[in-house]
Coordinates of C-alpha atoms in Angstrom, one line a residue:
Chain A
M1 CA 25.3 -40.7 -29.3
T2 CA 23.9 -43.9 -27.8
D3 CA 20.2 -44.3 -28.4
A4 CA 19.4 -46.3 -25.3
G5 CA 17.6 -44.1 -22.7
V6 CA 18.9 -43.3 -19.3
V7 CA 16.8 -42.4 -16.3
Y8 CA 18.1 -40.1 -13.6
V9 CA 16.4 -40.6 -10.2
I10 CA 16.8 -37.8 -7.5
D11 CA 15.2 -38.8 -4.2
D12 CA 16.6 -38.2 -0.7
D13 CA 15.1 -41.5 0.6
R14 CA 17.7 -44.2 0.2
S15 CA 15.3 -47.1 0.1
V16 CA 13.0 -45.5 -2.4
R17 CA 16.1 -44.9 -4.5
A18 CA 17.3 -48.5 -4.2
A19 CA 13.8 -49.8 -5.1
L20 CA 13.5 -47.6 -8.2
E21 CA 17.0 -48.5 -9.3
D22 CA 16.2 -52.1 -9.1
L23 CA 12.8 -51.8 -10.8
L24 CA 14.2 -50.0 -13.8
A25 CA 17.1 -52.4 -14.0
S26 CA 14.6 -55.3 -14.0
V27 CA 13.0 -54.0 -17.2
G28 CA 16.3 -53.2 -18.7
I29 CA 16.4 -49.4 -18.4
R30 CA 19.7 -47.8 -17.5
V31 CA 19.4 -45.8 -14.3
L32 CA 21.5 -43.4 -12.3
T33 CA 20.4 -42.4 -8.7
F34 CA 21.2 -39.3 -6.7
G35 CA 20.4 -38.3 -3.2
S36 CA 20.1 -34.6 -4.0
T37 CA 19.9 -32.1 -6.8
T38 CA 23.5 -31.0 -6.0
E39 CA 24.8 -34.6 -6.5
F40 CA 22.9 -34.7 -9.8
L41 CA 24.4 -31.4 -11.0
A42 CA 27.9 -32.5 -9.9
Y43 CA 27.5 -35.7 -12.1
G44 CA 26.2 -33.9 -15.1
L45 CA 24.2 -35.3 -18.1
E46 CA 25.1 -38.2 -20.3
D47 CA 24.9 -37.8 -24.1
A48 CA 21.8 -39.9 -24.4
P49 CA 18.0 -39.4 -24.4
G50 CA 16.9 -39.3 -20.8
C51 CA 14.2 -38.7 -18.3
L52 CA 14.4 -37.3 -14.8
V53 CA 12.4 -38.8 -11.9
L54 CA 12.3 -36.1 -9.3
D55 CA 11.2 -36.3 -5.6
V56 CA 9.2 -33.2 -4.6
R57 CA 10.1 -32.9 -1.0
M58 CA 13.8 -33.0 -0.2
P59 CA 16.0 -31.2 2.3
G60 CA 17.8 -28.3 0.7
Q61 CA 16.2 -27.6 -2.6
S62 CA 12.7 -29.0 -3.3
G63 CA 12.0 -30.8 -6.6
I64 CA 9.6 -28.2 -7.8
D65 CA 12.1 -25.4 -7.3
F66 CA 14.8 -27.4 -9.1
H67 CA 12.4 -28.0 -12.0
R68 CA 11.8 -24.3 -12.2
R69 CA 15.6 -23.7 -12.4
M70 CA 16.4 -26.4 -14.9
A71 CA 15.9 -24.3 -18.0
G72 CA 18.3 -21.8 -16.6
L73 CA 20.8 -24.5 -16.0
G74 CA 20.4 -25.7 -19.6
I75 CA 18.8 -29.0 -18.7
A76 CA 15.9 -29.9 -21.0
L77 CA 15.1 -33.3 -19.6
P78 CA 11.4 -34.3 -19.3
V79 CA 10.5 -34.6 -15.6
V80 CA 8.3 -37.2 -13.8
F81 CA 7.5 -36.0 -10.2
I82 CA 7.1 -38.4 -7.3
T83 CA 6.1 -37.3 -3.9
G84 CA 5.2 -38.8 -0.5
H85 CA 2.6 -36.2 0.1
G86 CA 1.1 -34.3 -2.8
D87 CA -1.9 -32.1 -3.0
I88 CA -3.8 -30.9 -6.0
P89 CA -2.2 -27.4 -6.2
M90 CA 1.2 -28.9 -6.1
G91 CA 0.4 -31.3 -8.9
V92 CA -1.2 -28.5 -11.0
E93 CA 1.8 -26.3 -10.5
A94 CA 4.2 -29.2 -11.5
I95 CA 2.2 -30.0 -14.7
K96 CA 1.9 -26.3 -15.6
Q97 CA 5.7 -26.1 -15.4
G98 CA 5.8 -28.8 -18.0
A99 CA 6.3 -32.0 -16.0
I100 CA 4.9 -35.1 -17.8
E101 CA 3.6 -36.9 -14.7
F102 CA 3.0 -36.2 -11.0
L103 CA 2.8 -39.4 -9.0
T104 CA 2.1 -39.8 -5.3
K105 CA 3.9 -42.5 -3.4
P106 CA 3.2 -45.4 -3.3
F107 CA 2.8 -45.1 -7.1
N108 CA 1.6 -47.7 -9.6
D109 CA 4.7 -49.1 -11.2
Q110 CA 3.2 -49.4 -14.7
T111 CA 2.2 -45.7 -14.6
L112 CA 5.7 -44.8 -13.7
L113 CA 7.3 -47.0 -16.3
D114 CA 4.9 -45.6 -19.0
A115 CA 5.7 -42.0 -17.9
I116 CA 9.4 -42.7 -18.1
Q117 CA 9.2 -44.3 -21.5
N118 CA 7.1 -41.4 -22.7
G119 CA 9.7 -39.0 -21.2
I120 CA 12.6 -40.7 -22.9
G121 CA 10.7 -40.7 -26.2
K122 CA 10.1 -37.0 -25.9
D123 CA 13.7 -36.3 -25.1
R124 CA 14.8 -38.5 -28.1
D125 CA 12.5 -36.4 -30.4
H126 CA 13.8 -33.3 -28.9
R127 CA 17.4 -34.3 -29.4
E128 CA 16.8 -35.4 -33.0
Q129 CA 15.2 -32.0 -33.7
L130 CA 18.2 -30.2 -32.2
A131 CA 20.6 -32.3 -34.2
E132 CA 18.7 -31.7 -37.4
S133 CA 18.5 -28.0 -36.9
A134 CA 22.2 -27.9 -36.0
E135 CA 23.0 -29.7 -39.3
L136 CA 20.8 -27.3 -41.2
R137 CA 22.5 -24.3 -39.7
A138 CA 25.9 -25.8 -40.6
R139 CA 24.8 -26.3 -44.2
W140 CA 23.5 -22.7 -44.4
A141 CA 26.8 -21.4 -42.9
A142 CA 28.6 -23.2 -45.7
L143 CA 27.0 -20.9 -48.3
S144 CA 29.0 -17.9 -49.4
A145 CA 27.4 -14.5 -48.7
G146 CA 26.5 -14.1 -52.4
E147 CA 24.9 -17.6 -52.4
Q148 CA 22.9 -16.8 -49.2
D149 CA 21.6 -13.6 -51.0
V150 CA 20.5 -15.7 -53.9
A151 CA 18.9 -18.4 -51.8
R152 CA 16.9 -15.8 -49.8
L153 CA 15.4 -14.4 -53.0
V154 CA 14.8 -17.8 -54.6
V155 CA 12.8 -18.8 -51.6
R156 CA 10.8 -15.6 -51.8
G157 CA 9.8 -16.8 -55.3
L158 CA 11.8 -14.4 -57.5
L159 CA 12.8 -15.4 -61.0
N160 CA 16.5 -15.5 -62.0
K161 CA 16.2 -12.3 -64.0
Q162 CA 14.6 -10.5 -61.1
I163 CA 17.3 -11.7 -58.7
A164 CA 20.0 -10.6 -61.0
A165 CA 18.4 -7.1 -61.1
V166 CA 18.1 -6.9 -57.3
L167 CA 21.6 -8.1 -56.7
H168 CA 23.2 -6.2 -59.7
V169 CA 24.8 -9.3 -61.1
S170 CA 24.5 -11.1 -64.3
E171 CA 21.8 -13.8 -64.8
I172 CA 24.6 -16.3 -65.4
T173 CA 26.1 -15.6 -62.0
V174 CA 22.7 -16.1 -60.4
K175 CA 22.3 -19.5 -62.2
V176 CA 25.7 -20.6 -61.0
R177 CA 25.1 -19.5 -57.4
R178 CA 21.7 -21.1 -57.5
A179 CA 23.1 -24.4 -58.5
Q180 CA 25.7 -24.1 -55.7
V181 CA 22.9 -23.4 -53.2
M182 CA 21.0 -26.6 -54.3
R183 CA 24.2 -28.6 -54.0
K184 CA 25.4 -27.3 -50.6
M185 CA 22.0 -27.5 -49.0
N186 CA 21.6 -31.0 -50.4
V187 CA 18.2 -30.5 -52.0
R188 CA 17.0 -31.3 -55.5
T189 CA 13.8 -29.3 -56.0
L190 CA 12.7 -25.8 -55.1
P191 CA 10.0 -27.0 -52.7
D192 CA 12.6 -29.0 -50.8
L193 CA 14.8 -25.9 -50.4
V194 CA 11.8 -23.8 -49.2
R195 CA 10.9 -26.5 -46.7
L196 CA 14.5 -26.6 -45.3
T197 CA 14.9 -22.8 -45.1
E198 CA 11.6 -22.6 -43.2
K199 CA 13.2 -24.6 -40.5
L200 CA 16.1 -22.2 -40.1
S201 CA 15.6 -19.4 -37.7
P202 CA 13.9 -16.4 -39.4
D203 CA 16.7 -14.0 -38.7
S204 CA 19.2 -16.0 -40.8
L205 CA 17.0 -15.5 -43.8
T206 CA 16.5 -11.7 -43.6
Chain B
M1 CA 9.4 -34.2 39.3
T2 CA 8.7 -31.1 41.4
R3 CA 10.9 -30.0 44.1
P4 CA 8.6 -29.4 47.1
D5 CA 11.1 -27.8 49.4
G6 CA 12.1 -25.3 46.8
A7 CA 8.5 -24.5 45.8
D8 CA 7.6 -24.0 49.5
R9 CA 10.5 -21.7 50.1
T10 CA 9.5 -19.5 47.1
G11 CA 5.9 -19.5 48.3
M12 CA 6.8 -18.4 51.8
K13 CA 9.1 -15.7 50.5
A14 CA 6.2 -14.3 48.3
R15 CA 3.8 -14.3 51.2
L16 CA 6.2 -12.5 53.4
H17 CA 6.7 -9.8 50.7
L18 CA 2.9 -9.4 50.5
W19 CA 2.6 -8.9 54.2
I20 CA 5.4 -6.3 54.3
R21 CA 3.7 -4.4 51.5
L22 CA 0.3 -4.5 53.2
I23 CA 1.7 -3.3 56.5
L24 CA 3.6 -0.4 54.7
L25 CA 0.4 0.5 52.9
A26 CA -1.6 0.5 56.1
A27 CA 1.0 2.7 57.8
V28 CA 0.9 5.2 54.8
M29 CA -2.9 5.3 55.0
A30 CA -2.8 5.9 58.8
L31 CA -0.3 8.7 58.3
L32 CA -2.5 10.3 55.5
F33 CA -5.5 10.1 57.8
V34 CA -3.7 11.8 60.7
V35 CA -2.3 14.5 58.5
D36 CA -5.6 15.1 56.8
T37 CA -7.5 15.2 60.1
A38 CA -5.0 17.3 62.0
T39 CA -4.5 20.0 59.3
N40 CA -6.8 22.6 57.9
Y41 CA -9.6 21.9 55.4
E42 CA -7.4 23.6 52.8
V43 CA -4.8 20.8 53.0
A44 CA -6.0 18.0 50.8
A45 CA -3.8 15.1 51.9
A46 CA -6.6 12.7 51.1
V47 CA -5.8 13.0 47.3
F48 CA -2.8 10.8 48.1
Y49 CA -5.2 7.9 48.8
A50 CA -5.3 7.6 45.0
L51 CA -1.6 6.8 45.0
V52 CA -2.2 4.2 47.7
V53 CA -4.8 2.5 45.5
L54 CA -2.4 2.6 42.5
T55 CA 0.5 1.2 44.4
A56 CA -1.6 -1.6 45.9
A57 CA -3.3 -2.6 42.6
P58 CA -0.6 -5.0 41.2
F59 CA -0.8 -7.4 44.2
L60 CA -4.5 -7.3 45.0
N61 CA -7.4 -8.9 43.3
R62 CA -10.4 -7.0 42.0
R63 CA -12.6 -7.5 45.1
V64 CA -10.0 -6.5 47.6
L65 CA -9.0 -3.5 45.5
I66 CA -12.6 -2.3 45.4
R67 CA -12.8 -2.7 49.2
L68 CA -9.5 -0.8 49.7
S69 CA -10.8 2.1 47.6
A70 CA -14.1 2.1 49.5
L71 CA -12.0 2.3 52.7
C72 CA -10.0 5.2 51.3
V73 CA -13.2 7.1 50.5
A74 CA -14.6 6.4 53.9
L75 CA -11.4 7.6 55.6
T76 CA -11.5 10.8 53.5
V77 CA -15.1 11.5 54.5
L78 CA -14.3 10.6 58.1
S79 CA -11.3 12.9 58.3
F80 CA -13.4 15.7 56.8
V81 CA -15.9 15.2 59.6
L82 CA -13.2 15.2 62.2
T83 CA -11.3 18.2 60.9
A84 CA -12.1 21.3 63.0
K85 CA -10.2 24.1 61.4
G86 CA -10.3 26.0 58.1
N87 CA -12.7 27.1 55.4
L88 CA -15.6 24.6 55.2
S89 CA -16.5 25.1 51.5
T90 CA -12.8 24.6 50.5
G91 CA -12.8 21.5 52.7
L92 CA -15.9 20.2 50.9
A93 CA -14.4 20.8 47.5
N94 CA -11.1 19.2 48.5
M95 CA -12.9 16.2 49.9
G96 CA -14.9 15.9 46.6
I97 CA -11.7 16.1 44.6
S98 CA -10.0 13.4 46.7
V99 CA -13.0 11.1 46.5
V100 CA -13.2 11.5 42.7
A101 CA -9.4 10.9 42.4
I102 CA -9.7 7.7 44.4
L103 CA -12.7 6.5 42.4
M104 CA -11.1 7.3 39.1
A105 CA -7.8 5.5 40.0
T106 CA -9.8 2.5 40.9
W107 CA -11.9 2.6 37.8
L108 CA -8.9 2.9 35.5
I109 CA -7.2 0.0 37.2
L110 CA -10.2 -2.2 36.9
K111 CA -10.6 -1.2 33.2
M112 CA -7.0 -2.0 32.5
D113 CA -7.3 -5.3 34.2
A114 CA -10.3 -6.2 32.1
A115 CA -8.3 -5.3 28.9
R116 CA -5.4 -7.4 30.0
Q117 CA -7.7 -10.3 30.7
A118 CA -9.2 -10.1 27.2
A119 CA -5.8 -10.1 25.7
Q120 CA -4.9 -13.2 27.7
D121 CA -8.0 -14.9 26.5
A122 CA -7.2 -14.0 22.9
H123 CA -3.7 -15.4 23.3
A124 CA -5.0 -18.7 24.8
K125 CA -7.3 -19.0 21.8
L126 CA -4.5 -18.5 19.4
V127 CA -2.4 -21.1 21.2
R128 CA -5.3 -23.6 20.8
I129 CA -5.6 -22.8 17.1
A130 CA -1.8 -23.2 16.7
R131 CA -2.2 -26.7 18.4
I132 CA -4.8 -27.7 15.9
K133 CA -2.8 -26.4 13.1
S134 CA 0.3 -28.3 14.3
L135 CA -1.9 -31.4 14.3
E136 CA -2.7 -30.9 10.7
G137 CA 1.0 -30.5 10.0
L138 CA 1.6 -33.7 12.0
T139 CA -0.8 -35.7 9.9
T140 CA 0.8 -34.4 6.7
S141 CA 4.2 -35.3 8.0
I142 CA 3.0 -38.8 9.0
A143 CA 1.5 -39.4 5.6
H144 CA 4.8 -38.4 4.0
E145 CA 6.9 -40.4 6.3
I146 CA 4.9 -43.6 5.9
N147 CA 4.5 -43.3 2.2
Q148 CA 8.2 -43.4 1.7
P149 CA 8.7 -47.0 2.8
L150 CA 5.4 -48.0 1.3
A151 CA 6.6 -46.7 -2.1
A152 CA 9.8 -48.6 -1.7
I153 CA 8.0 -51.7 -0.8
V154 CA 5.6 -51.6 -3.7
T155 CA 8.4 -50.8 -6.2
S156 CA 10.7 -53.5 -4.8
G157 CA 7.8 -55.9 -5.0
T158 CA 7.3 -55.2 -8.7
A159 CA 11.0 -55.4 -9.4
C160 CA 11.1 -58.8 -7.5
G161 CA 8.3 -60.0 -9.8
H162 CA 10.3 -58.9 -12.9
W163 CA 13.4 -60.7 -11.8
L164 CA 11.5 -63.9 -11.2
A165 CA 9.8 -63.6 -14.6
H166 CA 13.2 -63.3 -16.4
D167 CA 14.2 -66.4 -18.3
P168 CA 16.1 -67.8 -16.5
P169 CA 14.9 -66.1 -13.3
N170 CA 17.4 -63.8 -11.6
L171 CA 17.0 -65.3 -8.1
D172 CA 19.8 -63.2 -6.6
R173 CA 18.3 -59.9 -7.6
A174 CA 14.8 -61.2 -6.5
R175 CA 16.2 -62.1 -3.1
Q176 CA 17.8 -58.7 -2.7
A177 CA 14.5 -57.0 -3.6
L178 CA 12.7 -59.2 -1.0
G179 CA 15.3 -58.2 1.6
R180 CA 14.6 -54.6 0.9
I181 CA 10.9 -55.2 1.2
V182 CA 11.3 -56.7 4.7
Q183 CA 13.5 -53.9 5.8
D184 CA 11.2 -51.2 4.6
A185 CA 8.2 -52.9 6.2
G186 CA 10.1 -52.8 9.4
R187 CA 10.8 -49.1 8.9
A188 CA 7.1 -48.4 8.2
S189 CA 6.0 -50.1 11.4
A190 CA 8.7 -48.2 13.4
I191 CA 7.2 -45.0 12.1
V192 CA 3.7 -46.1 13.2
A193 CA 5.0 -47.0 16.6
R194 CA 6.8 -43.6 16.9
V195 CA 3.8 -41.7 15.9
R196 CA 1.6 -43.6 18.3
S197 CA 3.9 -42.9 21.3
L198 CA 4.0 -39.2 20.2
T199 CA 0.3 -38.7 20.0
R200 CA -0.7 -40.7 23.0
G201 CA -2.5 -38.3 25.2
D202 CA -1.6 -39.9 28.5
P203 CA 0.9 -38.3 30.8
P204 CA 4.6 -39.3 30.4
S205 CA 5.3 -42.7 31.9
T206 CA 8.3 -41.7 33.9
T207 CA 11.1 -44.1 34.8
V208 CA 14.5 -43.8 36.3
F209 CA 17.2 -44.3 33.6
S210 CA 20.8 -43.5 32.7
F211 CA 20.7 -40.3 30.6
N212 CA 24.0 -41.0 28.8
E213 CA 22.8 -44.5 27.8
A214 CA 19.6 -43.0 26.3
V215 CA 21.7 -40.5 24.3
Q216 CA 24.1 -43.3 23.1
E217 CA 21.1 -45.3 21.9
V218 CA 19.8 -42.4 19.8
I219 CA 23.2 -41.8 18.4
G220 CA 23.4 -45.5 17.5
V221 CA 20.2 -45.1 15.4
S222 CA 21.5 -42.0 13.6
S223 CA 25.1 -43.2 13.2
G224 CA 24.5 -44.3 9.6
E225 CA 23.1 -40.9 8.6
I226 CA 26.0 -39.2 10.4
A227 CA 28.7 -41.3 8.7
R228 CA 27.1 -41.1 5.3
H229 CA 27.4 -37.3 5.2
G230 CA 30.9 -37.3 6.6
I231 CA 29.9 -35.6 9.8
A232 CA 32.3 -35.7 12.8
L233 CA 30.5 -36.3 16.1
V234 CA 32.3 -35.1 19.2
L235 CA 30.8 -36.6 22.4
E236 CA 31.4 -35.2 25.8
L237 CA 29.2 -37.2 28.1
A238 CA 29.8 -36.5 31.8
P239 CA 30.6 -39.8 33.4
D240 CA 29.1 -39.1 36.8
L241 CA 25.6 -38.0 35.9
P242 CA 22.9 -38.8 38.3
P243 CA 20.2 -41.1 36.8
V244 CA 17.3 -39.0 35.5
H245 CA 13.6 -39.3 36.1
A246 CA 11.5 -38.8 33.0
D247 CA 9.8 -40.6 30.1
R248 CA 12.6 -42.3 28.3
V249 CA 10.9 -42.6 24.9
Q250 CA 9.9 -39.0 24.9
I251 CA 13.3 -37.8 25.9
Q252 CA 14.9 -39.9 23.2
Q253 CA 12.5 -38.4 20.6
V254 CA 13.6 -35.0 21.6
I255 CA 17.3 -36.0 21.3
G256 CA 16.6 -37.6 18.0
N257 CA 14.8 -34.6 16.7
L258 CA 17.5 -32.2 17.8
L259 CA 20.2 -34.4 16.3
L260 CA 18.3 -34.6 13.0
N261 CA 17.9 -30.9 13.0
A262 CA 21.7 -30.5 13.5
I263 CA 22.4 -32.9 10.7
E264 CA 20.1 -31.0 8.3
A265 CA 21.5 -27.7 9.4
I266 CA 25.0 -28.9 8.6
L267 CA 24.1 -30.3 5.2
S268 CA 22.8 -26.9 4.2
G269 CA 26.1 -25.3 5.0
P270 CA 29.6 -25.6 3.6
A271 CA 31.0 -29.2 3.3
Q272 CA 34.4 -28.6 4.9
S273 CA 33.4 -28.2 8.6
R274 CA 30.8 -30.8 9.5
V275 CA 30.9 -31.2 13.2
I276 CA 28.3 -32.0 15.8
H277 CA 29.2 -31.6 19.4
M278 CA 27.1 -33.3 22.0
A279 CA 27.7 -32.8 25.7
S280 CA 25.9 -33.9 28.9
E281 CA 26.5 -32.3 32.3
V282 CA 24.7 -31.2 35.5
V283 CA 23.7 -27.6 35.4
G284 CA 21.8 -26.0 38.3
G285 CA 20.7 -29.3 39.7
M286 CA 19.3 -30.5 36.3
V287 CA 20.8 -32.9 33.8
Q288 CA 21.5 -31.0 30.6
L289 CA 22.2 -32.1 27.1
S290 CA 23.6 -29.6 24.6
I291 CA 23.9 -30.2 20.9
R292 CA 26.0 -27.8 18.9
D293 CA 26.3 -27.9 15.1
S294 CA 28.5 -26.2 12.6
G295 CA 25.6 -25.2 10.4
P296 CA 24.6 -21.8 9.3
G297 CA 23.3 -20.9 12.8
I298 CA 20.2 -19.1 13.8
P299 CA 19.3 -15.8 12.0
A300 CA 18.8 -12.8 14.2
G301 CA 15.2 -12.4 15.4
V302 CA 14.4 -16.0 14.7
R303 CA 15.3 -17.4 18.0
D304 CA 12.2 -16.3 19.8
H305 CA 10.0 -18.1 17.3
L306 CA 12.0 -21.3 17.0
F307 CA 9.8 -23.3 19.4
E308 CA 6.5 -22.1 18.2
A309 CA 4.1 -24.5 16.5
F310 CA 4.0 -24.2 12.7
W311 CA 7.0 -21.9 12.5
T312 CA 10.0 -23.0 10.5
T313 CA 13.0 -21.8 8.6
K314 CA 13.1 -25.0 6.6
E315 CA 11.7 -24.7 3.1
D316 CA 9.8 -27.9 3.4
G317 CA 9.6 -28.1 7.2
M318 CA 6.3 -28.4 9.0
G319 CA 7.4 -26.3 12.0
I320 CA 6.4 -29.0 14.4
G321 CA 9.6 -30.7 15.4
L322 CA 10.9 -28.1 17.8
S323 CA 7.4 -27.3 19.1
I324 CA 6.8 -31.0 19.9
S325 CA 10.2 -31.2 21.5
R326 CA 9.4 -28.3 23.8
T327 CA 6.1 -29.8 24.7
L328 CA 7.8 -33.1 25.6
V329 CA 10.7 -31.5 27.5
E330 CA 8.3 -29.4 29.5
A331 CA 5.9 -32.3 30.2
N332 CA 9.0 -34.0 31.7
G333 CA 9.8 -31.1 33.9
G334 CA 12.7 -29.7 31.9
Q335 CA 13.4 -26.7 29.7
I336 CA 14.7 -26.3 26.2
E337 CA 16.5 -23.3 24.7
A338 CA 18.4 -22.4 21.5
E339 CA 21.3 -20.0 21.0
A340 CA 23.4 -19.0 18.0
V341 CA 27.1 -19.6 18.4
K342 CA 29.3 -16.6 17.6
T343 CA 31.8 -18.7 15.6
G344 CA 28.9 -20.1 13.5
G345 CA 26.3 -22.8 14.0
A346 CA 23.7 -23.2 16.6
I347 CA 23.4 -24.7 20.0
F348 CA 20.3 -26.4 21.5
R349 CA 20.1 -27.3 25.2
F350 CA 17.5 -29.0 27.2
T351 CA 17.3 -30.2 30.8
V352 CA 15.8 -33.3 32.5
P353 CA 15.3 -33.5 36.2
P354 CA 17.5 -36.0 38.0
V355 CA 16.0 -38.5 40.3
Q356 CA 15.5 -37.0 43.9
Q357 CA 18.3 -38.4 46.1
E358 CA 16.5 -38.1 49.4
N359 CA 12.9 -37.6 50.0
S360 CA 12.5 -34.1 51.3
R361 CA 8.8 -34.1 51.5

């Protein structure tokens, strides 16, 4: 995973596209431009934190509609809207849908650049979170069924003796499994373990 | 633009028809009068005057119609006075019924006429509102159009500044940005010029020009767009077209708009068959251009609305392009129509009057 951000620009106007491409290149941001949402979908996403600059009014599918469909398509990019003619309801709608900025053309370049940086930052955080939780799930999956049982009860605050009674195993077995859990989950203290398991989805703990 | 000999001929024909009808009516009325007078009181032929009034209503105006019905009433009364045979009280009753029938027929016709007039007024009002609405749409559209190149200019300007501020300055990229600025500024001013010629209230400034040449010019402007989307343009321009007499700029706007619509229609369809077919020919004494596209065509029931202001099938359309096109074509003495093609796609046709060869006035 490269950490440098990439900006995707979707605008049907060729000269706006060229200007945006050049502007972003001049400040050292990698940029990919597309004339339509179809072109963008055909290209796909790069494995890098990114931000989508989306024109509202395009022939075919409008930017607002595309934004609404993005979650369904599995695209979680932050979106900055740009439009040649925007009214307040349109802007409110876009922001309510979760866009980070709604700019009317001609827009202030600094505002746009700030919004893009903000978007890339958000996506980077989001991707880190995803990676972290994937890692966590992998560690949890590495535990045996018996170890998972022990871990669940440890986190609930039960003593070894109580756990042994609940699981109908010897206290020694509980101690061994507990040590394995600490090792495999890569934690040293009980509070660390509690903190990590809290980040796991609730159904894996029940 | 008008064809005086044709208009005269139609006018004469209409007048002749009117006279024939009036003479026939007069004959029927005379016949009714004779029958009513010659027969007994019991025969109420005068009731048929009501039919005369009803028949005459469509081609007479209010005042004449009222006079006609007054004449019918007078004839009824007169024939009652002149009739000599039969039961007098029956005759009186029959006369009363006839008079009432005539008066009721007249009253109903006048009432219906007033209702029709009111409906027409309401329609005219709606058309005016639609015009104002389309003007709103127009300003929105203009704002959008002009903001595109402006955004490009501002953005390119900033980029240019950045390239110059680099150490060492990237003069090549800065120069490219400047080139784009100049180009987009030209584009913006072209939009302003287009809008101005579109909204100018004055009548079309008609000139005589070669229709095919005007078509070729528009195609030249759009060729980049056509090539970029991989659209095949098939041209069938009739070589022996008479020169046309119309506002060249307005006609070119119509061609450009129809061509743009065709391109947009094609882009919304499947990619394999992207063909636009343009043909010019003489049809019924008018020069006609037809533009056929291989797009998704015109859905059933939509065709009648296509040219109405503020009516569109495009998700982001303003519904003013075709409405303005029709206004322009009709202002130039032509007609515009749309048709779905059975094999897919749509065809748009409009006509422009050719220059009058000999002065027939």
